[in-house]
CSV table of C-alpha atoms in Angstrom, one decimal:
chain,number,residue,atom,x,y,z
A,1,UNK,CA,0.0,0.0,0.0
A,2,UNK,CA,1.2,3.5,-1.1
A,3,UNK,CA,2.0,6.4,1.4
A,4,UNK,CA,-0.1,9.3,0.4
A,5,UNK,CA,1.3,12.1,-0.5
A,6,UNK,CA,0.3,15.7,-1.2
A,7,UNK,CA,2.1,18.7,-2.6
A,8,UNK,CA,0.8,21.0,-0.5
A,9,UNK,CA,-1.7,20.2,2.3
A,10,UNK,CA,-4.8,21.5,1.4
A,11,UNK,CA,-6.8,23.9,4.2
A,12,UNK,CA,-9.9,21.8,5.0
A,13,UNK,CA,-12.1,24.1,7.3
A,14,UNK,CA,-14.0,21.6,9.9
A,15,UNK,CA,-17.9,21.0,9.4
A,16,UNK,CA,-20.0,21.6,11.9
A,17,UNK,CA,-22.7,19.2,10.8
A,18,UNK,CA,-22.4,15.8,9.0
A,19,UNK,CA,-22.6,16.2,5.2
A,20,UNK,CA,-24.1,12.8,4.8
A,21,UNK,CA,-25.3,11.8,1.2
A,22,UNK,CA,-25.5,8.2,0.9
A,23,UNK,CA,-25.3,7.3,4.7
A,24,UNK,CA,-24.3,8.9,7.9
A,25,UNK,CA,-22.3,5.5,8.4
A,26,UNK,CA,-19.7,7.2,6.3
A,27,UNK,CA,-19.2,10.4,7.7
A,28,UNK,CA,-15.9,10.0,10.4
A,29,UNK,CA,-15.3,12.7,13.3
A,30,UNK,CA,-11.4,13.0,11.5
A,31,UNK,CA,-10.2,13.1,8.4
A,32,UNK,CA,-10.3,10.1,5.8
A,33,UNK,CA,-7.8,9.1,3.8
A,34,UNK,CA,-8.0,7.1,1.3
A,35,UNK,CA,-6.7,5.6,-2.3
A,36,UNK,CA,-8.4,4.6,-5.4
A,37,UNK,CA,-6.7,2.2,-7.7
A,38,UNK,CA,-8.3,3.4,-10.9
A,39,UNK,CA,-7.5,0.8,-13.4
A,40,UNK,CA,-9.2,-1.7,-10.8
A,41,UNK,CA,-12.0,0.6,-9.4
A,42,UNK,CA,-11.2,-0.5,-6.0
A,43,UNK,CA,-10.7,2.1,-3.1
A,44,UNK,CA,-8.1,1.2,-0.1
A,45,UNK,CA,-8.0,2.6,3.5
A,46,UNK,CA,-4.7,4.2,4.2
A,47,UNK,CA,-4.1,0.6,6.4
A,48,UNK,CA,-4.7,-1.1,2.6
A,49,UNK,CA,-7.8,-2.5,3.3
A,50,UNK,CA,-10.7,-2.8,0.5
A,51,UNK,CA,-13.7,-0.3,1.0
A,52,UNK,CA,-15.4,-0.3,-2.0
A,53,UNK,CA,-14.9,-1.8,-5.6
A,54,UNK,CA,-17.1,-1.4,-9.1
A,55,UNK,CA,-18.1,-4.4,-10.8
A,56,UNK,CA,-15.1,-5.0,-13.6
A,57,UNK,CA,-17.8,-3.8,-16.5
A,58,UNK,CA,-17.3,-0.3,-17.8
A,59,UNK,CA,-20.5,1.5,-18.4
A,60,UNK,CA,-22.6,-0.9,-20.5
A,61,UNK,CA,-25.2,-0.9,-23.0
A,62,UNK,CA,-27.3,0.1,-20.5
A,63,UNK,CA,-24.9,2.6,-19.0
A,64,UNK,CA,-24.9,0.9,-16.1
A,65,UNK,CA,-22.7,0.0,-13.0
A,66,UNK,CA,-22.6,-0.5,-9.3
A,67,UNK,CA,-20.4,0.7,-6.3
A,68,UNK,CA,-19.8,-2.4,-3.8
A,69,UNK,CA,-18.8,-2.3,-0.4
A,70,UNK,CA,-15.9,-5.1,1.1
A,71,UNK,CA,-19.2,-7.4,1.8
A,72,UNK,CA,-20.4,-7.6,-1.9
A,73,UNK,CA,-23.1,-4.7,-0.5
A,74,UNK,CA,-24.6,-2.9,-3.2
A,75,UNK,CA,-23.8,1.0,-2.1
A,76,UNK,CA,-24.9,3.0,-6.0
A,77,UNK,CA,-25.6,2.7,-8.9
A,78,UNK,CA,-24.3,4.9,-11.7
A,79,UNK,CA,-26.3,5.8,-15.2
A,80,UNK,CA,-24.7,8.2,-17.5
A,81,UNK,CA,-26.5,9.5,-19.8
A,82,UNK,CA,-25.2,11.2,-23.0
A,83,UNK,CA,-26.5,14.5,-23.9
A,84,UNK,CA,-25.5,16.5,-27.2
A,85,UNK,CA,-24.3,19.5,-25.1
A,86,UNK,CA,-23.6,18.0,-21.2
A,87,UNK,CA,-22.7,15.0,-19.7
A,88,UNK,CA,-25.2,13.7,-16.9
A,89,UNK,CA,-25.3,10.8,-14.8
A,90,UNK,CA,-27.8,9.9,-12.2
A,91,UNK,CA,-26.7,7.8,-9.1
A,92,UNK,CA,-29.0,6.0,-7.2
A,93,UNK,CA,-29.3,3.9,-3.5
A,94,UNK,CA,-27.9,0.1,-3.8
A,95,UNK,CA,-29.0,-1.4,-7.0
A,96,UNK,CA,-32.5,0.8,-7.8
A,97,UNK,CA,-33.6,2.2,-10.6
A,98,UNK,CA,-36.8,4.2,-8.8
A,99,UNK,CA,-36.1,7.7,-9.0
A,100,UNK,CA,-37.5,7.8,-5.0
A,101,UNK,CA,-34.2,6.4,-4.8
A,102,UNK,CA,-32.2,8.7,-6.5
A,103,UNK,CA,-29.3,10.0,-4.4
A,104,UNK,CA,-27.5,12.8,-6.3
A,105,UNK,CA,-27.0,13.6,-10.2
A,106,UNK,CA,-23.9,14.9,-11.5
A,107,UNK,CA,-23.7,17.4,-14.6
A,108,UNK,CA,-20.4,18.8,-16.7
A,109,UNK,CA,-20.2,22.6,-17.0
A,110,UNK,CA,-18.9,22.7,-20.7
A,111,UNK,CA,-19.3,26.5,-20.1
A,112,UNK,CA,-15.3,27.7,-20.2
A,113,UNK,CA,-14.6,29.0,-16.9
A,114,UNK,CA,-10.5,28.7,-17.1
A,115,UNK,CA,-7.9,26.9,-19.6
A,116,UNK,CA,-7.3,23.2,-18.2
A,117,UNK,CA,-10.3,23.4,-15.1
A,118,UNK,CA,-13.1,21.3,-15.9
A,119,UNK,CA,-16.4,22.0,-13.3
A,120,UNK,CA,-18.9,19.0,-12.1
A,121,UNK,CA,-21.8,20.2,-10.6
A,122,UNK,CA,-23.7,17.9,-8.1
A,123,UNK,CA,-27.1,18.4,-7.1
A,124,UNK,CA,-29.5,16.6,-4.9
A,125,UNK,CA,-32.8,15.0,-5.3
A,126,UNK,CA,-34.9,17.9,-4.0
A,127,UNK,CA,-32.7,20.5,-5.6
A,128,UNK,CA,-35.4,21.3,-8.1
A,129,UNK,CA,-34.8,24.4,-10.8
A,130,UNK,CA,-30.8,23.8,-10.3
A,131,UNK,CA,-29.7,27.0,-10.2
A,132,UNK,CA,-27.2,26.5,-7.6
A,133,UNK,CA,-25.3,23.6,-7.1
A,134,UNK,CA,-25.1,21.4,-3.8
A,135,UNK,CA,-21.5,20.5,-4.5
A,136,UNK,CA,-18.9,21.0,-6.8
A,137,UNK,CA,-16.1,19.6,-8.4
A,138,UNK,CA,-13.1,21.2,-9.7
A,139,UNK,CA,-10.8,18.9,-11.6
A,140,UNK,CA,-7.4,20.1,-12.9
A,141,UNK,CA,-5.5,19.4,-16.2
A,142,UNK,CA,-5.8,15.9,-17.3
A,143,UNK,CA,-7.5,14.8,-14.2
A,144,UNK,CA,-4.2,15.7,-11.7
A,145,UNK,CA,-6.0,16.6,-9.2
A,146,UNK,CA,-9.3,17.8,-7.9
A,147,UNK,CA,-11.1,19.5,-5.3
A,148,UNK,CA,-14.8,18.7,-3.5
A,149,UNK,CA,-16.8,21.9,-2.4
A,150,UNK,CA,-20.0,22.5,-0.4
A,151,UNK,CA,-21.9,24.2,-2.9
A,152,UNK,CA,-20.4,27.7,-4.2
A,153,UNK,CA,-18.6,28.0,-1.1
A,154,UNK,CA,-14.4,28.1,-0.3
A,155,UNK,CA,-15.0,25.0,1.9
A,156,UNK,CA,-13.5,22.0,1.0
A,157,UNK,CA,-15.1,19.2,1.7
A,158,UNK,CA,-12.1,16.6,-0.5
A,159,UNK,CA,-9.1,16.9,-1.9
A,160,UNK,CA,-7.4,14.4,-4.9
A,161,UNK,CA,-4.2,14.3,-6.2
A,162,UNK,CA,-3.4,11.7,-9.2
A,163,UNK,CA,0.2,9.9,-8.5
A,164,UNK,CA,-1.1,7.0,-10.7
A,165,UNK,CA,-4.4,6.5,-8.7
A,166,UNK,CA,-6.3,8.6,-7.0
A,167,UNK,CA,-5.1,9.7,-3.5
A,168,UNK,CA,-7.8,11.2,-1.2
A,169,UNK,CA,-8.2,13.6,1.7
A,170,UNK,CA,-11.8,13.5,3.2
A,171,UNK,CA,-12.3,16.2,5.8
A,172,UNK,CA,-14.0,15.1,8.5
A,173,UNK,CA,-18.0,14.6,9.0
A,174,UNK,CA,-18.2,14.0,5.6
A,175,UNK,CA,-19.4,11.1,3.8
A,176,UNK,CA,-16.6,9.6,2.1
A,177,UNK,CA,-18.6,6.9,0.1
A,178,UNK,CA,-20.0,9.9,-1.8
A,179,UNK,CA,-16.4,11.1,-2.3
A,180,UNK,CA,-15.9,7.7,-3.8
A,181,UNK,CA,-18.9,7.9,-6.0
A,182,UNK,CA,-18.2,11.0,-7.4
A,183,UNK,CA,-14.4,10.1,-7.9
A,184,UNK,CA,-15.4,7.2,-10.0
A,185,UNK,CA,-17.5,9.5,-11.8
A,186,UNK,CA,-13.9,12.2,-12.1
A,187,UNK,CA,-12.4,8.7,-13.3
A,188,UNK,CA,-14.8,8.4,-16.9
A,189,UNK,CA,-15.5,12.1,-17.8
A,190,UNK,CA,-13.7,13.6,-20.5
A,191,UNK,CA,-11.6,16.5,-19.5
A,192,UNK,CA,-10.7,20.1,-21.1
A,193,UNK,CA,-6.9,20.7,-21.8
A,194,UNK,CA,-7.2,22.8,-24.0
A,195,UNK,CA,-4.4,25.6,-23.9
A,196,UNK,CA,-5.8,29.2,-24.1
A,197,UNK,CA,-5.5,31.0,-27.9
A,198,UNK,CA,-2.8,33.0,-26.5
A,199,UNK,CA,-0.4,30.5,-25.8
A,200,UNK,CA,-1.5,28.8,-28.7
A,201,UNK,CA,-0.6,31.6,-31.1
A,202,UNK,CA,2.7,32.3,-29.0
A,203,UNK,CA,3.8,28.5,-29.6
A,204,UNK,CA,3.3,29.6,-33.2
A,205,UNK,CA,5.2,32.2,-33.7
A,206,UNK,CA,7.9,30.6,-32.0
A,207,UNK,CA,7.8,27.6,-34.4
A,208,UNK,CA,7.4,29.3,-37.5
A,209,UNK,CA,10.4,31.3,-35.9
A,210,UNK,CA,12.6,28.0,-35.6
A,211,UNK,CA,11.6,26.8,-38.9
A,212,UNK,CA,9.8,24.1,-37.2
């Protein structure tokens, strides 16, 4: 099992109240941390020991696939749904497909908001017109690292860093099983990398300068 690491340690302000999303079970009075083998889908404790794992299928025909705990527990259930201008996926309670059990739905803000950041909003169930989000999630470059907030706020609720999995803070009171969802979700969108027209026409003129 890997140390984890982090660059800089990330200023996680403490939550007063449980931010409990799929179950209160999950939600620790200290921090979490935790490590996702991505090629696998299987999340480790910092001790090494299996929490949660996705069934070996990627999404299928019927964009389909379930988050299991160590006990073959059903936790969610992903669907992603493809839509001409956003990504979307729905995740619901064990293995149900009732919307009365959905749990939270994730959509990608293809709206530009800085070159390389690519922006997950996460809204709950009774979060009807959407206007604000309930969470977010920032996700840098090609998925090196990302960020969990509490809605619009500065408070961090998770922190990632990509060293060949995913390596997790949780801050504490928080449910990390919905960290792990939506990390699984971080895992399959596509990302923007996309370098600003700026630098684009700089890198330009410099090779038309070198005769590349």
């Amino acid at each position: 099992m890997k140390t984890l690491y982090f660059h800089q340690t990330p200023y996680v302000s403490p939550m007063a109240d449980k931010v409990s999303v799929i179950n209160p079970f999950y939600c620790a009075p200290y921090s979490i941390t935790l490590q996702i083998n991505t090629e696998k889908g299987v999340t480790y404790s910092e001790n090494g020991d299996r929490l949660f794992y996705v069934d070996d299928t990627f999404f299928t025909l019927h964009n389909r696939r379930v988050l299991y705990d160590d006990t073959q527990k059903p936790i969610v259930t992903f669907y992603k749904k493809a839509v001409t201008l956003h990504e979307r996926c729905k995740v619901f309670k064990g293995e149900s497909t009732d919307l009365s059990q959905l749990l939270f739905s994730v959509k990608k803000i293809n709206k530009s908001i800085s070159p390389g950041i690519t922006k997950l909003n996460v809204f709950l169930p009774n979060n009807q017109d959407k206007k604000k989000s309930d969470f977010r999630v920032i996700i840098c470059g090609s998925k090196n690292s990302c960020t969990v907030y509490a809605g619009e706020s500065p408070n961090i609720l998770a922190k990632m860093e990509n060293n060949g999995g995913f390596n997790v803070l949780v801050n504490p009171n928080v449910d990390y099983a919905f960290i792990v969802a939506l990390l699984m979700i971080v895992k399959d969108v596509k990302v923007g990398t996309e370098i600003a027209p700026g630098i684009k026409l700089i890198s330009s003129v410099l090779s038309v300068a070198l005769g590349n």
